[in-house]
Amino acid sequence: MVSSTDADRALRDLRDVVVRSTIWSSLANADIRSKYRLSTFGSLWITLTTGAMALAIGLFYGQFFGQDMHSYLPYFTASFITWTFIAW
């Protein structure tokens, strides 16, 4: 059972994540730079391939399941990118 203090702490943590987005975005940027520091197009390449894959799979799934692309594609793309980087 979750007490109100646990819920308050969870909400405070979520608020801190949003407020301090520069910290985690800087850490993510530093991680990508360190992985591809010897490559000229490394970070651009990973961004383009992830975007192209999300678009291609999203369009295919949307057509296959008969979804409206204007509402389906943003949700699919966000979940695909999130899942890709969590699984990394």
mmCIF file of N, CA, C and O in Angstrom:
data_model
loop_
_atom_site.group_PDB
_atom_site.id
_atom_site.type_symbol
_atom_site.label_atom_id
_atom_site.label_comp_id
_atom_site.label_asym_id
_atom_site.label_seq_id
_atom_site.Cartn_x
_atom_site.Cartn_y
_atom_site.Cartn_z
ATOM 1 N N MET A 1 0.840 -1.167 0.000
ATOM 2 C CA MET A 1 0.000 0.000 0.000
ATOM 3 C C MET A 1 0.890 1.236 0.000
ATOM 4 O O MET A 1 1.867 1.318 0.725
ATOM 5 N N VAL A 2 0.561 2.217 -0.809
ATOM 6 C CA VAL A 2 1.355 3.432 -0.937
ATOM 7 C C VAL A 2 0.802 4.489 -0.005
ATOM 8 O O VAL A 2 -0.386 4.801 -0.027
ATOM 9 N N SER A 3 1.671 5.030 0.845
ATOM 10 C CA SER A 3 1.226 6.085 1.745
ATOM 11 C C SER A 3 1.303 7.437 1.051
ATOM 12 O O SER A 3 1.898 7.584 -0.009
ATOM 13 N N SER A 4 0.691 8.427 1.668
ATOM 14 C CA SER A 4 0.677 9.761 1.054
ATOM 15 C C SER A 4 2.080 10.361 1.012
ATOM 16 O O SER A 4 2.395 11.132 0.116
ATOM 17 N N THR A 5 2.930 10.004 1.968
ATOM 18 C CA THR A 5 4.298 10.539 1.936
ATOM 19 C C THR A 5 5.082 9.951 0.767
ATOM 20 O O THR A 5 5.873 10.650 0.158
ATOM 21 N N ASP A 6 4.842 8.670 0.447
ATOM 22 C CA ASP A 6 5.498 8.067 -0.714
ATOM 23 C C ASP A 6 5.023 8.728 -2.001
ATOM 24 O O ASP A 6 5.819 9.013 -2.903
ATOM 25 N N ALA A 7 3.730 8.977 -2.078
ATOM 26 C CA ALA A 7 3.185 9.637 -3.266
ATOM 27 C C ALA A 7 3.716 11.059 -3.383
ATOM 28 O O ALA A 7 4.036 11.523 -4.481
ATOM 29 N N ASP A 8 3.832 11.747 -2.260
ATOM 30 C CA ASP A 8 4.375 13.113 -2.282
ATOM 31 C C ASP A 8 5.831 13.119 -2.737
ATOM 32 O O ASP A 8 6.247 13.977 -3.518
ATOM 33 N N ARG A 9 6.600 12.157 -2.247
ATOM 34 C CA ARG A 9 8.001 12.070 -2.674
ATOM 35 C C ARG A 9 8.121 11.744 -4.151
ATOM 36 O O ARG A 9 8.976 12.289 -4.845
ATOM 37 N N ALA A 10 7.247 10.867 -4.643
ATOM 38 C CA ALA A 10 7.272 10.517 -6.062
ATOM 39 C C ALA A 10 6.931 11.728 -6.925
ATOM 40 O O ALA A 10 7.589 11.988 -7.939
ATOM 41 N N LEU A 11 5.924 12.475 -6.536
ATOM 42 C CA LEU A 11 5.563 13.677 -7.284
ATOM 43 C C LEU A 11 6.672 14.724 -7.230
ATOM 44 O O LEU A 11 6.949 15.402 -8.220
ATOM 45 N N ARG A 12 7.316 14.850 -6.085
ATOM 46 C CA ARG A 12 8.433 15.791 -5.946
ATOM 47 C C ARG A 12 9.602 15.374 -6.836
ATOM 48 O O ARG A 12 10.239 16.207 -7.485
ATOM 49 N N ASP A 13 9.866 14.070 -6.907
ATOM 50 C CA ASP A 13 10.928 13.577 -7.787
ATOM 51 C C ASP A 13 10.611 13.850 -9.253
ATOM 52 O O ASP A 13 11.487 14.260 -10.017
ATOM 53 N N LEU A 14 9.371 13.615 -9.662
ATOM 54 C CA LEU A 14 8.979 13.890 -11.046
ATOM 55 C C LEU A 14 9.101 15.374 -11.371
ATOM 56 O O LEU A 14 9.539 15.753 -12.453
ATOM 57 N N ARG A 15 8.719 16.230 -10.431
ATOM 58 C CA ARG A 15 8.845 17.664 -10.632
ATOM 59 C C ARG A 15 10.316 18.057 -10.769
ATOM 60 O O ARG A 15 10.685 18.852 -11.635
ATOM 61 N N ASP A 16 11.168 17.472 -9.937
ATOM 62 C CA ASP A 16 12.600 17.771 -10.014
ATOM 63 C C ASP A 16 13.202 17.335 -11.346
ATOM 64 O O ASP A 16 14.086 18.001 -11.877
ATOM 65 N N VAL A 17 12.735 16.230 -11.883
ATOM 66 C CA VAL A 17 13.224 15.769 -13.185
ATOM 67 C C VAL A 17 12.904 16.790 -14.265
ATOM 68 O O VAL A 17 13.739 17.120 -15.111
ATOM 69 N N VAL A 18 11.687 17.311 -14.240
ATOM 70 C CA VAL A 18 11.283 18.292 -15.246
ATOM 71 C C VAL A 18 12.030 19.603 -15.049
ATOM 72 O O VAL A 18 12.519 20.207 -16.007
ATOM 73 N N VAL A 19 12.146 20.045 -13.804
ATOM 74 C CA VAL A 19 12.818 21.312 -13.517
ATOM 75 C C VAL A 19 14.299 21.235 -13.868
ATOM 76 O O VAL A 19 14.873 22.181 -14.408
ATOM 77 N N ARG A 20 14.925 20.116 -13.608
ATOM 78 C CA ARG A 20 16.362 19.961 -13.841
ATOM 79 C C ARG A 20 16.652 19.218 -15.152
ATOM 80 O O ARG A 20 17.586 18.415 -15.221
ATOM 81 N N SER A 21 15.893 19.507 -16.166
ATOM 82 C CA SER A 21 16.076 18.813 -17.447
ATOM 83 C C SER A 21 17.425 19.120 -18.074
ATOM 84 O O SER A 21 17.950 18.322 -18.849
ATOM 85 N N THR A 22 18.014 20.255 -17.757
ATOM 86 C CA THR A 22 19.338 20.569 -18.321
ATOM 87 C C THR A 22 20.396 19.590 -17.823
ATOM 88 O O THR A 22 21.328 19.283 -18.565
ATOM 89 N N ILE A 23 20.232 19.087 -16.617
ATOM 90 C CA ILE A 23 21.216 18.141 -16.080
ATOM 91 C C ILE A 23 21.182 16.843 -16.869
ATOM 92 O O ILE A 23 22.208 16.376 -17.365
ATOM 93 N N TRP A 24 19.989 16.227 -17.006
ATOM 94 C CA TRP A 24 19.951 14.933 -17.694
ATOM 95 C C TRP A 24 20.151 15.074 -19.187
ATOM 96 O O TRP A 24 20.687 14.172 -19.826
ATOM 97 N N SER A 25 19.773 16.209 -19.769
ATOM 98 C CA SER A 25 20.050 16.384 -21.199
ATOM 99 C C SER A 25 21.546 16.588 -21.436
ATOM 100 O O SER A 25 22.087 16.112 -22.436
ATOM 101 N N SER A 26 22.220 17.262 -20.524
ATOM 102 C CA SER A 26 23.677 17.414 -20.646
ATOM 103 C C SER A 26 24.392 16.079 -20.483
ATOM 104 O O SER A 26 25.357 15.787 -21.198
ATOM 105 N N LEU A 27 23.921 15.253 -19.556
ATOM 106 C CA LEU A 27 24.508 13.926 -19.377
ATOM 107 C C LEU A 27 24.293 13.049 -20.605
ATOM 108 O O LEU A 27 25.201 12.321 -21.026
ATOM 109 N N ALA A 28 23.103 13.112 -21.202
ATOM 110 C CA ALA A 28 22.825 12.335 -22.409
ATOM 111 C C ALA A 28 23.703 12.812 -23.564
ATOM 112 O O ALA A 28 24.255 11.996 -24.313
ATOM 113 N N ASN A 29 23.848 14.111 -23.697
ATOM 114 C CA ASN A 29 24.690 14.672 -24.746
ATOM 115 C C ASN A 29 26.149 14.261 -24.556
ATOM 116 O O ASN A 29 26.840 13.902 -25.518
ATOM 117 N N ALA A 30 26.636 14.302 -23.325
ATOM 118 C CA ALA A 30 28.011 13.890 -23.047
ATOM 119 C C ALA A 30 28.221 12.411 -23.332
ATOM 120 O O ALA A 30 29.281 12.007 -23.837
ATOM 121 N N ASP A 31 27.204 11.583 -23.047
ATOM 122 C CA ASP A 31 27.303 10.155 -23.322
ATOM 123 C C ASP A 31 27.403 9.891 -24.822
ATOM 124 O O ASP A 31 28.236 9.100 -25.265
ATOM 125 N N ILE A 32 26.579 10.560 -25.599
ATOM 126 C CA ILE A 32 26.626 10.383 -27.058
ATOM 127 C C ILE A 32 27.952 10.880 -27.612
ATOM 128 O O ILE A 32 28.561 10.238 -28.471
ATOM 129 N N ARG A 33 28.418 12.015 -27.120
ATOM 130 C CA ARG A 33 29.713 12.536 -27.595
ATOM 131 C C ARG A 33 30.867 11.596 -27.257
ATOM 132 O O ARG A 33 31.780 11.419 -28.059
ATOM 133 N N SER A 34 30.820 10.988 -26.071
ATOM 134 C CA SER A 34 31.909 10.091 -25.697
ATOM 135 C C SER A 34 31.895 8.808 -26.526
ATOM 136 O O SER A 34 32.948 8.259 -26.840
ATOM 137 N N LYS A 35 30.709 8.340 -26.888
ATOM 138 C CA LYS A 35 30.626 7.132 -27.704
ATOM 139 C C LYS A 35 31.124 7.365 -29.125
ATOM 140 O O LYS A 35 31.691 6.470 -29.741
ATOM 141 N N TYR A 36 30.878 8.552 -29.639
ATOM 142 C CA TYR A 36 31.195 8.836 -31.036
ATOM 143 C C TYR A 36 32.246 9.933 -31.173
ATOM 144 O O TYR A 36 32.253 10.671 -32.140
ATOM 145 N N ARG A 37 33.174 10.050 -30.231
ATOM 146 C CA ARG A 37 34.143 11.147 -30.277
ATOM 147 C C ARG A 37 35.122 11.021 -31.428
ATOM 148 O O ARG A 37 35.655 12.004 -31.890
ATOM 149 N N LEU A 38 35.379 9.827 -31.923
ATOM 150 C CA LEU A 38 36.296 9.646 -33.048
ATOM 151 C C LEU A 38 35.565 9.638 -34.391
ATOM 152 O O LEU A 38 36.193 9.538 -35.437
ATOM 153 N N SER A 39 34.265 9.731 -34.353
ATOM 154 C CA SER A 39 33.465 9.690 -35.566
ATOM 155 C C SER A 39 32.940 11.091 -35.891
ATOM 156 O O SER A 39 32.500 11.827 -35.013
ATOM 157 N N THR A 40 32.960 11.435 -37.157
ATOM 158 C CA THR A 40 32.483 12.749 -37.566
ATOM 159 C C THR A 40 30.967 12.812 -37.570
ATOM 160 O O THR A 40 30.372 13.792 -37.140
ATOM 161 N N PHE A 41 30.309 11.770 -38.042
ATOM 162 C CA PHE A 41 28.863 11.775 -38.197
ATOM 163 C C PHE A 41 28.149 10.832 -37.228
ATOM 164 O O PHE A 41 26.989 10.503 -37.448
ATOM 165 N N GLY A 42 28.789 10.406 -36.167
ATOM 166 C CA GLY A 42 28.227 9.400 -35.266
ATOM 167 C C GLY A 42 26.913 9.787 -34.632
ATOM 168 O O GLY A 42 25.924 9.060 -34.720
ATOM 169 N N SER A 43 26.846 10.936 -33.970
ATOM 170 C CA SER A 43 25.616 11.329 -33.293
ATOM 171 C C SER A 43 24.515 11.663 -34.300
ATOM 172 O O SER A 43 23.343 11.389 -34.057
ATOM 173 N N LEU A 44 24.890 12.252 -35.424
ATOM 174 C CA LEU A 44 23.908 12.527 -36.470
ATOM 175 C C LEU A 44 23.374 11.217 -37.037
ATOM 176 O O LEU A 44 22.172 11.072 -37.281
ATOM 177 N N TRP A 45 24.257 10.241 -37.228
ATOM 178 C CA TRP A 45 23.859 8.953 -37.793
ATOM 179 C C TRP A 45 22.872 8.236 -36.882
ATOM 180 O O TRP A 45 21.866 7.698 -37.339
ATOM 181 N N ILE A 46 23.144 8.192 -35.583
ATOM 182 C CA ILE A 46 22.251 7.486 -34.666
ATOM 183 C C ILE A 46 20.888 8.168 -34.612
ATOM 184 O O ILE A 46 19.854 7.513 -34.535
ATOM 185 N N THR A 47 20.865 9.490 -34.713
ATOM 186 C CA THR A 47 19.600 10.221 -34.707
ATOM 187 C C THR A 47 18.801 9.944 -35.970
ATOM 188 O O THR A 47 17.593 9.679 -35.916
ATOM 189 N N LEU A 48 19.464 9.994 -37.120
ATOM 190 C CA LEU A 48 18.775 9.769 -38.388
ATOM 191 C C LEU A 48 18.258 8.337 -38.529
ATOM 192 O O LEU A 48 17.133 8.119 -38.987
ATOM 193 N N THR A 49 19.065 7.356 -38.142
ATOM 194 C CA THR A 49 18.618 5.970 -38.284
ATOM 195 C C THR A 49 17.466 5.647 -37.335
ATOM 196 O O THR A 49 16.538 4.927 -37.715
ATOM 197 N N THR A 50 17.505 6.184 -36.116
ATOM 198 C CA THR A 50 16.405 5.955 -35.181
ATOM 199 C C THR A 50 15.121 6.607 -35.689
ATOM 200 O O THR A 50 14.047 5.998 -35.649
ATOM 201 N N GLY A 51 15.227 7.824 -36.195
ATOM 202 C CA GLY A 51 14.053 8.511 -36.733
ATOM 203 C C GLY A 51 13.488 7.817 -37.960
ATOM 204 O O GLY A 51 12.275 7.671 -38.099
ATOM 205 N N ALA A 52 14.364 7.387 -38.858
ATOM 206 C CA ALA A 52 13.906 6.700 -40.072
ATOM 207 C C ALA A 52 13.251 5.367 -39.738
ATOM 208 O O ALA A 52 12.217 5.006 -40.324
ATOM 209 N N MET A 53 13.806 4.636 -38.790
ATOM 210 C CA MET A 53 13.227 3.359 -38.398
ATOM 211 C C MET A 53 11.867 3.556 -37.732
ATOM 212 O O MET A 53 10.919 2.822 -38.025
ATOM 213 N N ALA A 54 11.754 4.545 -36.869
ATOM 214 C CA ALA A 54 10.473 4.825 -36.213
ATOM 215 C C ALA A 54 9.424 5.227 -37.242
ATOM 216 O O ALA A 54 8.267 4.789 -37.170
ATOM 217 N N LEU A 55 9.801 6.038 -38.198
ATOM 218 C CA LEU A 55 8.867 6.467 -39.236
ATOM 219 C C LEU A 55 8.428 5.290 -40.110
ATOM 220 O O LEU A 55 7.241 5.111 -40.378
ATOM 221 N N ALA A 56 9.365 4.463 -40.526
ATOM 222 C CA ALA A 56 9.050 3.339 -41.401
ATOM 223 C C ALA A 56 8.150 2.318 -40.705
ATOM 224 O O ALA A 56 7.127 1.893 -41.253
ATOM 225 N N ILE A 57 8.518 1.937 -39.494
ATOM 226 C CA ILE A 57 7.708 0.948 -38.770
ATOM 227 C C ILE A 57 6.355 1.547 -38.403
ATOM 228 O O ILE A 57 5.323 0.879 -38.497
ATOM 229 N N GLY A 58 6.341 2.816 -37.999
ATOM 230 C CA GLY A 58 5.082 3.466 -37.645
ATOM 231 C C GLY A 58 4.129 3.550 -38.815
ATOM 232 O O GLY A 58 2.926 3.320 -38.668
ATOM 233 N N LEU A 59 4.646 3.894 -39.992
ATOM 234 C CA LEU A 59 3.794 3.949 -41.178
ATOM 235 C C LEU A 59 3.257 2.567 -41.540
ATOM 236 O O LEU A 59 2.082 2.407 -41.884
ATOM 237 N N PHE A 60 4.114 1.568 -41.461
ATOM 238 C CA PHE A 60 3.686 0.202 -41.773
ATOM 239 C C PHE A 60 2.618 -0.274 -40.797
ATOM 240 O O PHE A 60 1.566 -0.785 -41.207
ATOM 241 N N TYR A 61 2.878 -0.153 -39.492
ATOM 242 C CA TYR A 61 1.909 -0.594 -38.496
ATOM 243 C C TYR A 61 0.612 0.195 -38.593
ATOM 244 O O TYR A 61 -0.471 -0.357 -38.424
ATOM 245 N N GLY A 62 0.719 1.494 -38.837
ATOM 246 C CA GLY A 62 -0.479 2.318 -38.948
ATOM 247 C C GLY A 62 -1.363 1.884 -40.098
ATOM 248 O O GLY A 62 -2.591 1.808 -39.965
ATOM 249 N N GLN A 63 -0.754 1.591 -41.240
ATOM 250 C CA GLN A 63 -1.523 1.120 -42.388
ATOM 251 C C GLN A 63 -2.075 -0.285 -42.136
ATOM 252 O O GLN A 63 -3.208 -0.574 -42.487
ATOM 253 N N PHE A 64 -1.268 -1.127 -41.536
ATOM 254 C CA PHE A 64 -1.682 -2.511 -41.291
ATOM 255 C C PHE A 64 -2.878 -2.582 -40.343
ATOM 256 O O PHE A 64 -3.795 -3.369 -40.547
ATOM 257 N N PHE A 65 -2.852 -1.762 -39.296
ATOM 258 C CA PHE A 65 -3.929 -1.787 -38.314
ATOM 259 C C PHE A 65 -5.029 -0.762 -38.607
ATOM 260 O O PHE A 65 -5.960 -0.627 -37.824
ATOM 261 N N GLY A 66 -4.913 -0.028 -39.713
ATOM 262 C CA GLY A 66 -5.952 0.915 -40.111
ATOM 263 C C GLY A 66 -6.100 2.105 -39.184
ATOM 264 O O GLY A 66 -7.212 2.563 -38.924
ATOM 265 N N GLN A 67 -4.985 2.627 -38.687
ATOM 266 C CA GLN A 67 -5.010 3.752 -37.759
ATOM 267 C C GLN A 67 -4.904 5.080 -38.505
ATOM 268 O O GLN A 67 -4.362 5.147 -39.602
ATOM 269 N N ASP A 68 -5.397 6.150 -37.878
ATOM 270 C CA ASP A 68 -5.226 7.498 -38.406
ATOM 271 C C ASP A 68 -3.786 7.931 -38.124
ATOM 272 O O ASP A 68 -3.358 7.969 -36.963
ATOM 273 N N MET A 69 -3.028 8.243 -39.156
ATOM 274 C CA MET A 69 -1.608 8.546 -39.005
ATOM 275 C C MET A 69 -1.345 9.804 -38.184
ATOM 276 O O MET A 69 -0.347 9.888 -37.481
ATOM 277 N N HIS A 70 -2.240 10.790 -38.253
ATOM 278 C CA HIS A 70 -2.017 12.029 -37.506
ATOM 279 C C HIS A 70 -2.076 11.815 -35.996
ATOM 280 O O HIS A 70 -1.415 12.518 -35.239
ATOM 281 N N SER A 71 -2.830 10.847 -35.554
ATOM 282 C CA SER A 71 -2.894 10.582 -34.119
ATOM 283 C C SER A 71 -2.013 9.400 -33.704
ATOM 284 O O SER A 71 -1.531 9.358 -32.575
ATOM 285 N N TYR A 72 -1.781 8.456 -34.598
ATOM 286 C CA TYR A 72 -1.040 7.244 -34.233
ATOM 287 C C TYR A 72 0.476 7.447 -34.281
ATOM 288 O O TYR A 72 1.198 7.019 -33.381
ATOM 289 N N LEU A 73 0.967 8.093 -35.331
ATOM 290 C CA LEU A 73 2.409 8.177 -35.561
ATOM 291 C C LEU A 73 3.176 8.898 -34.445
ATOM 292 O O LEU A 73 4.241 8.415 -34.037
ATOM 293 N N PRO A 74 2.704 10.024 -33.910
ATOM 294 C CA PRO A 74 3.454 10.641 -32.805
ATOM 295 C C PRO A 74 3.571 9.740 -31.576
ATOM 296 O O PRO A 74 4.635 9.665 -30.955
ATOM 297 N N TYR A 75 2.497 9.044 -31.235
ATOM 298 C CA TYR A 75 2.541 8.150 -30.071
ATOM 299 C C TYR A 75 3.466 6.961 -30.325
ATOM 300 O O TYR A 75 4.238 6.562 -29.458
ATOM 301 N N PHE A 76 3.396 6.397 -31.514
ATOM 302 C CA PHE A 76 4.260 5.268 -31.822
ATOM 303 C C PHE A 76 5.727 5.702 -31.821
ATOM 304 O O PHE A 76 6.584 5.011 -31.273
ATOM 305 N N THR A 77 6.022 6.846 -32.435
ATOM 306 C CA THR A 77 7.401 7.318 -32.516
ATOM 307 C C THR A 77 7.972 7.586 -31.134
ATOM 308 O O THR A 77 9.108 7.192 -30.834
ATOM 309 N N ALA A 78 7.209 8.238 -30.272
ATOM 310 C CA ALA A 78 7.680 8.506 -28.913
ATOM 311 C C ALA A 78 7.929 7.211 -28.145
ATOM 312 O O ALA A 78 8.951 7.070 -27.460
ATOM 313 N N SER A 79 7.034 6.246 -28.273
ATOM 314 C CA SER A 79 7.227 4.984 -27.555
ATOM 315 C C SER A 79 8.381 4.180 -28.138
ATOM 316 O O SER A 79 9.131 3.534 -27.407
ATOM 317 N N PHE A 80 8.562 4.229 -29.454
ATOM 318 C CA PHE A 80 9.661 3.508 -30.091
ATOM 319 C C PHE A 80 11.007 4.070 -29.650
ATOM 320 O O PHE A 80 11.919 3.321 -29.301
ATOM 321 N N ILE A 81 11.127 5.380 -29.655
ATOM 322 C CA ILE A 81 12.397 6.008 -29.258
ATOM 323 C C ILE A 81 12.678 5.749 -27.783
ATOM 324 O O ILE A 81 13.807 5.425 -27.404
ATOM 325 N N THR A 82 11.641 5.850 -26.942
ATOM 326 C CA THR A 82 11.821 5.565 -25.519
ATOM 327 C C THR A 82 12.250 4.126 -25.304
ATOM 328 O O THR A 82 13.191 3.849 -24.551
ATOM 329 N N TRP A 83 11.572 3.195 -25.951
ATOM 330 C CA TRP A 83 11.898 1.781 -25.792
ATOM 331 C C TRP A 83 13.311 1.488 -26.302
ATOM 332 O O TRP A 83 14.043 0.704 -25.709
ATOM 333 N N THR A 84 13.694 2.101 -27.416
ATOM 334 C CA THR A 84 15.017 1.868 -27.994
ATOM 335 C C THR A 84 16.116 2.281 -27.028
ATOM 336 O O THR A 84 17.079 1.550 -26.825
ATOM 337 N N PHE A 85 15.992 3.450 -26.420
ATOM 338 C CA PHE A 85 17.056 3.932 -25.556
ATOM 339 C C PHE A 85 17.017 3.322 -24.173
ATOM 340 O O PHE A 85 18.040 3.271 -23.498
ATOM 341 N N ILE A 86 15.871 2.829 -23.740
ATOM 342 C CA ILE A 86 15.822 2.111 -22.465
ATOM 343 C C ILE A 86 16.449 0.731 -22.627
ATOM 344 O O ILE A 86 17.163 0.255 -21.753
ATOM 345 N N ALA A 87 16.202 0.101 -23.770
ATOM 346 C CA ALA A 87 16.743 -1.230 -24.005
ATOM 347 C C ALA A 87 18.242 -1.206 -24.262
ATOM 348 O O ALA A 87 18.901 -2.231 -24.155
ATOM 349 N N TRP A 88 18.796 -0.064 -24.585
ATOM 350 C CA TRP A 88 20.234 0.075 -24.824
ATOM 351 C C TRP A 88 20.957 -0.142 -23.568
ATOM 352 O O TRP A 88 21.830 -0.461 -23.141
#
